[in-house]
Short mmCIF file of C-alpha atoms and ligand atoms in Angstrom, two decimals:
data_model
loop_
_atom_site.label_atom_id
_atom_site.label_comp_id
_atom_site.label_asym_id
_atom_site.label_seq_id
_atom_site.Cartn_x
_atom_site.Cartn_y
_atom_site.Cartn_z
CA UNK K 1 29.20 -219.78 -164.60
CA UNK K 2 29.66 -221.47 -161.24
CA UNK K 3 26.51 -222.67 -159.45
CA UNK K 4 25.50 -220.83 -156.29
CA UNK K 5 24.31 -223.13 -153.53
CA UNK K 6 20.88 -222.52 -152.04
CA UNK K 7 21.00 -221.19 -148.48
CA UNK K 8 21.61 -218.17 -146.29
CA UNK K 9 23.09 -215.08 -147.90
CA UNK K 10 25.04 -212.38 -146.14
CA UNK K 11 24.39 -208.98 -147.70
CA UNK K 12 26.77 -206.10 -147.09
CA UNK K 13 25.89 -202.55 -148.14
CA UNK K 14 28.66 -200.01 -148.60
CA UNK K 15 28.68 -196.31 -147.69
CA UNK K 16 27.06 -194.93 -150.83
CA UNK K 17 24.40 -197.65 -150.77
CA UNK K 18 23.24 -196.42 -147.35
CA UNK K 19 24.05 -192.71 -147.67
CA UNK K 20 20.49 -191.34 -147.91
CA UNK K 21 16.89 -192.29 -147.16
CA UNK K 22 16.41 -192.81 -150.89
CA UNK K 23 19.28 -195.29 -151.01
CA UNK K 24 17.92 -197.09 -147.96
CA UNK K 25 14.61 -197.59 -149.76
CA UNK K 26 16.51 -199.45 -152.49
CA UNK K 27 18.31 -201.45 -149.81
CA UNK K 28 15.02 -202.52 -148.26
CA UNK K 29 13.66 -203.62 -151.64
CA UNK K 30 16.81 -205.71 -152.17
CA UNK K 31 16.67 -207.33 -148.73
CA UNK K 32 12.97 -208.10 -149.04
CA UNK K 33 13.29 -209.50 -152.55
CA UNK K 34 14.98 -212.68 -151.30
CA UNK K 35 14.18 -214.39 -147.98
CA UNK K 36 17.64 -215.96 -147.98
CA UNK K 37 19.13 -212.49 -147.31
CA UNK K 38 19.08 -213.05 -143.57
CA UNK K 39 22.29 -211.43 -142.36
CA UNK K 40 22.96 -207.77 -143.17
CA UNK K 41 26.17 -205.79 -142.66
CA UNK K 42 26.24 -202.02 -143.18
CA UNK K 43 28.83 -199.27 -143.52
CA UNK K 44 28.38 -195.78 -142.12
CA UNK K 45 26.66 -193.33 -144.48
CA UNK K 46 29.06 -192.43 -147.28
CA UNK K 47 28.86 -189.47 -149.61
CA UNK K 48 25.30 -188.48 -150.53
CA UNK K 49 26.70 -186.48 -153.48
CA UNK K 50 30.22 -186.05 -154.87
CA UNK K 51 31.01 -182.97 -152.74
CA UNK K 52 29.69 -184.52 -149.55
CA UNK K 53 31.89 -185.86 -146.71
CA UNK K 54 31.64 -189.42 -145.42
CA UNK K 55 30.36 -189.75 -141.86
CA UNK K 56 33.51 -191.73 -141.01
CA UNK K 57 35.70 -188.82 -142.13
CA UNK K 58 33.62 -186.38 -140.06
CA UNK K 59 34.03 -188.64 -137.04
CA UNK K 60 37.81 -188.80 -137.46
CA UNK K 61 37.78 -185.01 -137.76
CA UNK K 62 35.71 -184.67 -134.58
CA UNK K 63 38.20 -186.90 -132.78
CA UNK K 64 41.14 -184.89 -134.05
CA UNK K 65 39.59 -181.61 -132.91
CA UNK K 66 38.72 -183.06 -129.51
CA UNK K 67 42.28 -184.32 -129.08
CA UNK K 68 43.49 -180.74 -129.58
CA UNK K 69 40.89 -179.45 -127.13
CA UNK K 70 39.07 -177.63 -129.89
CA UNK K 71 35.26 -177.53 -130.08
CA UNK K 72 33.70 -180.29 -132.12
CA UNK K 73 30.21 -178.77 -132.26
CA UNK K 74 30.24 -177.55 -135.90
CA UNK K 75 31.38 -180.97 -137.14
CA UNK K 76 29.03 -182.74 -134.78
CA UNK K 77 26.08 -180.76 -136.11
CA UNK K 78 26.80 -182.09 -139.59
CA UNK K 79 26.91 -185.65 -138.29
CA UNK K 80 23.67 -185.20 -136.38
CA UNK K 81 21.91 -183.64 -139.32
CA UNK K 82 22.80 -186.57 -141.57
CA UNK K 83 21.47 -189.19 -139.18
CA UNK K 84 18.43 -187.23 -138.03
CA UNK K 85 17.54 -186.35 -141.62
CA UNK K 86 17.59 -189.99 -142.71
CA UNK K 87 15.58 -191.16 -139.67
CA UNK K 88 13.03 -188.40 -140.15
CA UNK K 89 12.56 -189.12 -143.84
CA UNK K 90 12.06 -192.81 -143.17
CA UNK K 91 9.72 -192.17 -140.23
CA UNK K 92 11.80 -194.20 -137.77
CA UNK K 93 11.05 -194.39 -134.04
CA UNK K 94 14.68 -194.83 -132.95
CA UNK K 95 15.70 -192.27 -130.30
CA UNK K 96 18.82 -190.91 -131.97
CA UNK K 97 19.59 -187.80 -129.82
CA UNK K 98 20.71 -189.71 -126.68
CA UNK K 99 22.87 -192.07 -128.79
CA UNK K 100 24.52 -189.15 -130.56
CA UNK K 101 24.98 -187.23 -127.30
CA UNK K 102 26.67 -190.22 -125.65
CA UNK K 103 29.09 -190.65 -128.57
CA UNK K 104 29.87 -186.92 -128.55
CA UNK K 105 30.48 -186.89 -124.82
CA UNK K 106 32.86 -189.84 -125.00
CA UNK K 107 34.79 -188.33 -127.91
CA UNK K 108 35.12 -185.05 -126.02
CA UNK K 109 36.30 -186.96 -122.98
CA UNK K 110 39.16 -188.50 -124.91
CA UNK K 111 37.85 -191.76 -126.42
CA UNK K 112 40.11 -193.27 -129.09
CA UNK K 113 40.00 -192.50 -132.82
CA UNK K 114 38.79 -196.07 -133.39
CA UNK K 115 35.90 -195.54 -131.00
CA UNK K 116 34.98 -192.27 -132.73
CA UNK K 117 35.10 -193.78 -136.22
CA UNK K 118 33.14 -196.86 -135.20
CA UNK K 119 30.14 -194.77 -134.13
CA UNK K 120 29.25 -194.22 -137.79
CA UNK K 121 28.56 -197.92 -138.29
CA UNK K 122 27.23 -198.48 -134.75
CA UNK K 123 24.58 -195.75 -134.91
CA UNK K 124 23.70 -196.32 -138.53
CA UNK K 125 23.40 -200.02 -137.79
CA UNK K 126 20.67 -199.33 -135.23
CA UNK K 127 18.86 -197.10 -137.66
CA UNK K 128 19.12 -199.63 -140.50
CA UNK K 129 18.04 -202.51 -138.22
CA UNK K 130 14.74 -200.78 -137.54
CA UNK K 131 14.26 -199.88 -141.18
CA UNK K 132 15.06 -203.39 -142.39
CA UNK K 133 13.17 -205.14 -139.60
CA UNK K 134 16.25 -207.01 -138.41
CA UNK K 135 17.64 -207.85 -134.98
CA UNK K 136 20.58 -205.54 -134.17
CA UNK K 137 23.76 -207.22 -132.99
CA UNK K 138 26.50 -204.83 -131.87
CA UNK K 139 29.76 -205.80 -133.61
CA UNK K 140 31.57 -205.15 -130.30
CA UNK K 141 29.80 -208.23 -128.91
CA UNK K 142 30.71 -210.61 -131.71
CA UNK K 143 33.92 -209.44 -133.45
CA UNK K 144 37.08 -209.84 -131.38
CA UNK K 145 40.73 -209.02 -131.96
CA UNK K 146 43.60 -210.76 -130.20
CA UNK K 147 46.55 -209.17 -128.45
CA UNK K 148 48.49 -208.86 -131.71
CA UNK K 149 45.62 -206.91 -133.25
CA UNK K 150 44.56 -209.73 -135.55
CA UNK K 151 41.07 -211.15 -135.70
CA UNK K 152 40.47 -213.73 -132.96
CA UNK K 153 38.86 -216.14 -135.39
CA UNK K 154 37.67 -218.88 -133.05
CA UNK K 155 36.06 -216.50 -130.57
CA UNK K 156 34.52 -214.31 -133.29
CA UNK K 157 33.03 -217.14 -135.32
CA UNK K 158 31.60 -218.83 -132.24
CA UNK K 159 30.07 -215.56 -130.99
CA UNK K 160 28.46 -214.73 -134.33
CA UNK K 161 27.05 -218.22 -134.65
CA UNK K 162 25.65 -218.19 -131.11
CA UNK K 163 24.07 -214.74 -131.42
CA UNK K 164 22.50 -215.35 -134.81
CA UNK K 165 21.01 -218.71 -133.99
CA UNK K 166 17.24 -218.76 -134.40
CA UNK K 167 17.05 -215.13 -135.56
CA UNK K 168 14.89 -214.46 -138.61
CA UNK K 169 17.09 -211.62 -139.84
CA UNK K 170 20.09 -209.93 -138.21
CA UNK K 171 21.99 -206.71 -138.80
CA UNK K 172 25.62 -206.30 -137.72
CA UNK K 173 27.42 -202.99 -138.22
CA UNK K 174 30.66 -203.33 -140.16
CA UNK K 175 34.20 -202.04 -139.61
CA UNK K 176 34.80 -202.60 -135.87
CA UNK K 177 34.96 -205.03 -132.99
CA UNK K 178 36.47 -205.33 -129.52
CA UNK K 179 40.23 -205.26 -128.94
CA UNK K 180 42.01 -207.54 -126.46
CA UNK K 181 42.07 -204.66 -123.93
CA UNK K 182 38.29 -204.34 -124.12
CA UNK K 183 38.27 -201.09 -126.13
CA UNK K 184 36.83 -200.60 -129.60
CA UNK K 185 39.09 -201.39 -132.53
CA UNK K 186 38.41 -200.88 -136.23
CA UNK K 187 39.70 -202.64 -139.30
CA UNK K 188 41.52 -200.47 -141.85
CA UNK K 189 39.44 -198.11 -143.99
CA UNK K 190 36.76 -199.82 -146.01
CA UNK K 191 36.78 -202.64 -143.46
CA UNK K 192 33.04 -203.33 -143.45
CA UNK K 193 33.79 -205.59 -146.41
CA UNK K 194 35.86 -207.70 -144.00
CA UNK K 195 33.06 -207.83 -141.44
CA UNK K 196 30.68 -209.11 -144.14
CA UNK K 197 33.13 -211.83 -145.08
CA UNK K 198 33.62 -212.86 -141.44
CA UNK K 199 29.86 -213.09 -140.90
CA UNK K 200 29.52 -215.18 -144.07
CA UNK K 201 32.23 -217.54 -142.83
CA UNK K 202 30.69 -217.84 -139.35
CA UNK K 203 27.22 -218.60 -140.69
CA UNK K 204 28.38 -220.94 -143.48
CA UNK K 205 26.63 -218.70 -145.96
CA UNK K 206 25.87 -219.93 -149.46
CA UNK K 207 26.83 -216.51 -150.84
CA UNK K 208 28.33 -213.22 -149.68
CA UNK K 209 26.64 -210.42 -151.58
CA UNK K 210 28.61 -207.18 -151.51
CA UNK K 211 26.37 -204.30 -152.62
CA UNK K 212 28.18 -201.18 -153.76
CA UNK K 213 27.95 -198.33 -156.28
CA UNK K 214 29.39 -200.11 -159.32
CA UNK K 215 28.25 -203.20 -161.22
CA UNK K 216 31.29 -205.26 -160.27
CA UNK K 217 34.87 -205.28 -161.52
CA UNK K 218 35.88 -204.11 -164.95
CA UNK K 219 38.56 -205.72 -167.05
CA UNK K 220 40.73 -202.67 -166.61
CA UNK K 221 40.68 -199.17 -165.15
CA UNK K 222 37.74 -197.26 -166.70
CA UNK K 223 39.65 -194.01 -166.29
CA UNK K 224 42.03 -195.35 -168.94
CA UNK K 225 39.61 -197.45 -171.01
CA UNK K 226 36.20 -195.82 -170.43
CA UNK K 227 34.15 -198.65 -171.96
CA UNK K 228 36.14 -201.50 -170.35
CA UNK K 229 34.02 -204.67 -170.20
CA UNK K 230 32.70 -205.96 -166.89
CA UNK K 231 34.14 -209.16 -165.39
CA UNK K 232 31.32 -211.65 -164.87
CA UNK K 233 33.35 -214.31 -163.06
CA UNK K 234 36.82 -214.37 -161.50
CA UNK K 235 38.58 -216.59 -158.98
CA UNK K 236 39.79 -215.42 -155.58
CA UNK K 237 43.34 -216.00 -156.82
CA UNK K 238 42.94 -213.96 -159.99
CA UNK K 239 41.32 -211.14 -158.05
CA UNK K 240 44.17 -211.18 -155.59
CA UNK K 241 46.64 -210.59 -158.42
CA UNK K 242 44.51 -207.68 -159.64
CA UNK K 243 43.41 -206.05 -156.39
CA UNK K 244 46.97 -205.97 -155.23
CA UNK K 245 47.69 -203.83 -158.25
CA UNK K 246 45.07 -201.25 -157.40
CA UNK K 247 41.58 -202.31 -158.47
CA UNK K 248 39.74 -201.25 -155.34
CA UNK K 249 36.10 -202.25 -155.37
CA UNK K 250 36.48 -204.68 -152.49
CA UNK K 251 38.80 -204.47 -149.47
CA UNK K 252 41.78 -206.72 -150.20
CA UNK K 253 41.47 -208.61 -146.94
CA UNK K 254 37.78 -209.34 -147.41
CA UNK K 255 38.56 -212.33 -149.60
CA UNK K 256 40.27 -214.45 -146.94
CA UNK K 257 37.47 -215.39 -144.50
CA UNK K 258 35.10 -216.57 -147.26
CA UNK K 259 37.88 -218.11 -149.31
CA UNK K 260 38.69 -220.43 -146.42
CA UNK K 261 35.25 -221.97 -146.89
CA UNK K 262 34.87 -221.60 -150.63
CA UNK K 263 31.93 -219.20 -150.24
CA UNK K 264 31.51 -217.10 -153.39
CA UNK K 265 31.33 -213.30 -153.26
CA UNK K 266 29.03 -211.45 -155.59
CA UNK K 267 29.64 -207.75 -156.22
CA UNK K 268 26.33 -206.05 -156.98
CA UNK K 269 25.18 -202.49 -157.70
CA UNK K 270 22.52 -201.09 -155.35
CA UNK K 271 21.46 -198.61 -158.05
CA UNK K 272 21.18 -201.32 -160.73
CA UNK K 273 20.25 -204.55 -158.96
CA UNK K 274 19.34 -206.17 -162.27
CA UNK K 275 22.98 -206.03 -163.44
CA UNK K 276 24.70 -209.40 -163.00
CA UNK K 277 27.78 -207.92 -161.27
CA UNK K 278 30.93 -209.96 -160.66
CA UNK K 279 30.97 -213.41 -159.07
CA UNK K 280 34.18 -214.31 -157.22
CA UNK K 281 34.65 -218.06 -156.89
CA UNK K 282 37.23 -220.66 -155.88
CA UNK K 283 37.47 -222.27 -159.31
CA UNK K 284 36.17 -221.54 -162.76
CA UNK K 285 36.47 -222.74 -166.29
CA UNK K 286 38.14 -219.95 -168.25
CA UNK K 287 36.95 -221.40 -171.57
CA UNK K 288 38.63 -219.53 -174.38
CA UNK K 289 39.24 -216.44 -172.30
CA UNK K 290 42.96 -216.05 -171.66
CA UNK K 291 43.00 -212.79 -169.71
CA UNK K 292 40.43 -211.79 -167.12
CA UNK K 293 41.87 -208.43 -166.12
CA UNK K 294 44.68 -205.94 -166.53
CA UNK K 295 45.72 -203.71 -163.64
CA UNK K 296 48.47 -201.15 -163.48
CA UNK K 297 49.88 -198.84 -160.90
CA UNK K 298 52.56 -196.16 -160.71
CA UNK K 299 55.14 -195.46 -158.06
CA UNK K 300 57.89 -198.07 -158.13
CA UNK K 301 61.68 -197.88 -158.11
CA UNK K 302 64.03 -200.56 -159.43
CA UNK K 303 67.28 -201.05 -157.59
CA UNK K 304 69.55 -202.80 -160.05
CA UNK K 305 72.69 -204.62 -158.97
CA UNK K 306 75.37 -206.14 -161.19
CA UNK K 307 78.28 -208.26 -160.10
CA UNK K 308 80.42 -210.69 -162.03
CA UNK K 309 79.94 -214.27 -160.80
CA UNK K 310 77.01 -213.21 -158.62
CA UNK K 311 75.41 -216.59 -159.28
CA UNK K 312 78.35 -218.38 -157.62
CA UNK K 313 78.36 -216.23 -154.51
CA UNK K 314 76.57 -218.11 -151.75
CA UNK K 315 74.16 -215.92 -149.76
CA UNK K 316 74.29 -212.94 -152.13
CA UNK K 317 70.50 -212.61 -152.44
CA UNK K 318 70.01 -213.08 -148.72
CA UNK K 319 72.47 -210.28 -147.90
CA UNK K 320 70.72 -207.96 -150.37
CA UNK K 321 67.30 -208.74 -148.93
CA UNK K 322 68.57 -208.35 -145.38
CA UNK K 323 69.45 -204.74 -146.13
CA UNK K 324 65.85 -204.03 -147.18
CA UNK K 325 64.43 -205.99 -144.27
CA UNK K 326 66.56 -204.19 -141.71
CA UNK K 327 64.91 -200.93 -142.81
CA UNK K 328 61.43 -202.43 -142.67
CA UNK K 329 61.06 -202.21 -146.45
CA UNK K 330 59.08 -204.97 -148.16
CA UNK K 331 59.85 -205.74 -151.77
CA UNK K 332 57.46 -206.32 -154.68
CA UNK K 333 59.52 -208.34 -157.16
CA UNK K 334 63.01 -209.59 -157.62
CA UNK K 335 63.83 -210.53 -161.20
CA UNK K 336 67.34 -211.97 -161.51
CA UNK K 337 69.86 -212.84 -164.21
CA UNK K 338 73.20 -214.65 -164.04
CA UNK K 339 75.15 -211.62 -162.88
CA UNK K 340 72.30 -209.20 -162.26
CA UNK K 341 69.61 -208.77 -159.72
CA UNK K 342 66.87 -206.16 -159.57
CA UNK K 343 64.77 -205.38 -156.59
CA UNK K 344 61.48 -203.62 -157.29
CA UNK K 345 60.14 -201.61 -154.38
CA UNK K 346 57.14 -199.33 -154.07
CA UNK K 347 58.08 -195.69 -153.52
CA UNK K 348 55.82 -195.56 -150.47
CA UNK K 349 58.00 -198.21 -148.82
CA UNK K 350 61.22 -196.46 -149.78
CA UNK K 351 60.32 -192.98 -148.59
CA UNK K 352 63.38 -191.33 -147.08
CA UNK K 353 65.32 -194.62 -146.97
CA UNK K 354 66.75 -194.95 -150.48
CA UNK K 355 70.10 -193.28 -149.81
CA UNK K 356 70.96 -195.36 -146.77
CA UNK K 357 69.81 -198.57 -148.43
CA UNK K 358 72.08 -197.88 -151.40
CA UNK K 359 75.01 -197.14 -149.09
CA UNK K 360 74.48 -200.34 -147.16
CA UNK K 361 74.10 -202.43 -150.31
CA UNK K 362 77.38 -201.01 -151.54
CA UNK K 363 79.09 -201.86 -148.27
CA UNK K 364 77.63 -205.35 -147.82
CA UNK K 365 77.67 -206.97 -151.27
CA UNK K 366 80.20 -204.76 -153.16
CA UNK K 367 78.40 -204.81 -156.51
CA UNK K 368 80.23 -203.78 -159.73
CA UNK K 369 77.34 -201.48 -160.44
CA UNK K 370 74.42 -200.27 -158.37
CA UNK K 371 71.65 -198.05 -159.71
CA UNK K 372 68.26 -196.81 -158.53
CA UNK K 373 65.83 -196.28 -161.40
CA UNK K 374 62.72 -194.42 -160.25
CA UNK K 375 59.49 -193.75 -162.11
CA UNK K 376 58.36 -197.25 -162.94
CA UNK K 377 54.78 -198.50 -163.27
CA UNK K 378 53.86 -202.14 -162.91
CA UNK K 379 51.15 -203.79 -164.99
CA UNK K 380 49.69 -207.18 -164.12
CA UNK K 381 47.93 -209.07 -166.89
CA UNK K 382 45.99 -211.80 -165.15
CA UNK K 383 44.03 -214.88 -166.19
CA UNK K 384 43.78 -218.57 -165.35
CA UNK K 385 43.50 -219.28 -169.06
CA UNK K 386 47.17 -218.36 -169.54
CA UNK K 387 48.11 -221.70 -168.10
CA UNK K 388 47.05 -223.49 -171.26
CA UNK K 389 47.19 -220.81 -173.91
CA UNK K 390 50.49 -221.04 -175.74
CA UNK K 391 51.73 -217.72 -177.07
CA UNK K 392 50.16 -215.41 -174.48
CA UNK K 393 53.50 -213.81 -173.66
CA UNK K 394 54.23 -213.34 -177.36
CA UNK K 395 50.89 -211.60 -177.86
CA UNK K 396 51.49 -209.40 -174.82
CA UNK K 397 54.96 -208.25 -175.86
CA UNK K 398 53.96 -207.78 -179.48
CA UNK K 399 51.05 -205.56 -178.39
CA UNK K 400 53.39 -203.47 -176.23
CA UNK K 401 56.02 -203.25 -178.96
CA UNK K 402 53.43 -202.09 -181.51
CA UNK K 403 52.37 -199.37 -179.07
CA UNK K 404 56.08 -198.43 -178.80
CA UNK K 405 56.17 -199.13 -175.07
CA UNK K 406 59.56 -200.05 -173.69
CA UNK K 407 59.40 -202.93 -171.20
CA UNK K 408 61.86 -202.45 -168.34
CA UNK K 409 61.07 -205.52 -166.30
CA UNK K 410 59.29 -208.83 -166.76
CA UNK K 411 58.09 -211.22 -164.09
CA UNK K 412 55.82 -214.21 -164.48
CA UNK K 413 54.38 -215.61 -161.27
CA UNK K 414 54.94 -219.33 -160.76
CA UNK K 415 51.17 -219.83 -160.70
CA UNK K 416 51.29 -218.96 -164.42
CA UNK K 417 48.18 -216.87 -164.09
CA UNK K 418 49.84 -213.52 -164.43
CA UNK K 419 52.54 -211.70 -166.31
CA UNK K 420 53.86 -208.56 -164.72
CA UNK K 421 55.73 -205.97 -166.73
CA UNK K 422 57.43 -202.81 -165.58
CA UNK K 423 57.16 -199.77 -167.87
CA UNK K 424 57.94 -196.05 -167.63
CA UNK K 425 55.22 -194.31 -165.64
CA UNK K 426 54.46 -192.10 -168.65
CA UNK K 427 53.73 -195.20 -170.73
CA UNK K 428 51.24 -196.70 -168.29
CA UNK K 429 48.03 -195.61 -170.02
CA UNK K 430 49.32 -196.43 -173.52
CA UNK K 431 50.42 -199.87 -172.36
CA UNK K 432 47.11 -200.66 -170.68
CA UNK K 433 45.15 -199.56 -173.75
CA UNK K 434 47.32 -201.76 -175.96
CA UNK K 435 46.93 -204.80 -173.70
CA UNK K 436 43.19 -204.30 -173.39
CA UNK K 437 42.82 -204.06 -177.14
CA UNK K 438 44.78 -207.29 -177.51
CA UNK K 439 43.07 -209.41 -174.88
CA UNK K 440 39.55 -208.02 -174.31
N1 LIG P 1 33.03 -196.46 -142.85
C1 LIG P 1 34.35 -197.01 -142.94
C2 LIG P 1 35.15 -196.24 -143.95
O1 LIG P 1 34.70 -195.26 -144.49
C3 LIG P 1 34.35 -198.47 -143.21
C4 LIG P 1 33.59 -198.92 -144.43
O2 LIG P 1 32.81 -198.15 -144.99
O3 LIG P 1 33.77 -200.06 -144.83
O4 LIG P 1 36.26 -196.60 -144.22
#
């Protein structure tokens, strides 16, 4: 396992980790157990039980009602009760009613959806700061977006550094910051993970601990392989190949700020802090392990083109790709043969555009044959160890053949740390079970 440097740790707690007073007691024990845990990032309270609603969802609902001039009081009461209940149970002094009233007033007066949603983190941050004996720093004062809506890195990192200097322990709410126009802007859903990563980058943290409700990543989807092994160590690059295919423990974009500085991320379980979790690092020695994870997802269509002497036709691929680009459709993969080319696109991208794309392809490149084949699932089998292990592809295809899974597409990334296969959607679970049995 990679060594973790000694030094400041940023700890981020997700929605379920901070959903109730009981959970917040665990959080305090975790923070107090290690004096290096000096910067804390929190989400808004998530679900306290499976049938519960996240505070963020209630806030979006309140905004939606307000925008239709409907009363938000019933929803607002639920929000208030959650916060007041937690504060009461923990015996906090924080004056919540005026904070809640101000947020409600602004939402009723037409504040943006981003403002409404951000109040979950902002108010909970104040509450958690008192409970965890940390200095509260409003994310609106230290996280900035530029005019294009992207993070203003230089300004954000400098502001975080300046505000945190000399503080014993700080707490920054996740998920939002200030837009170029001065209003509140949020990241996409689950974005507190990104805030944690940004804070870790700014403070040159030794480690970014991401506390959640699972003990890290599993080798494959536990809904398909219930006893799938945990992943103890994985590189940013390997995780990227997997997360992109649908393993959602950590927000996809949360990797980039820490990756730029080689700061490891550790995924930990607030309910089982003794579990080792998953450590995400820049480099690792795969040892004898060839495959670190297998991720699959449904919902792809293959658009298959055939044309004699395609390989000799200058600009053929560009003209094909231009058709997709002109409709704002991004493509996933593009396996090619001498006279064939397939473009794999996610159905979400294609929605309502397939017919016109096919017509335009026909008109622009005049293929001999053009077919759309829906209902494909993609499976990524990922591992650094593949680089050196001869015969990995043979093992993979033999395992699929034995399970009688028909492979419709094959793509190996040039990094040689993944093999992607396309199978019928109905074969997805069978294929994943077969690959897990082969490589776990
Ligand atoms: N509370 C926000 C959400 O539910 C952000 C987060 O939890 O990271 O998406």
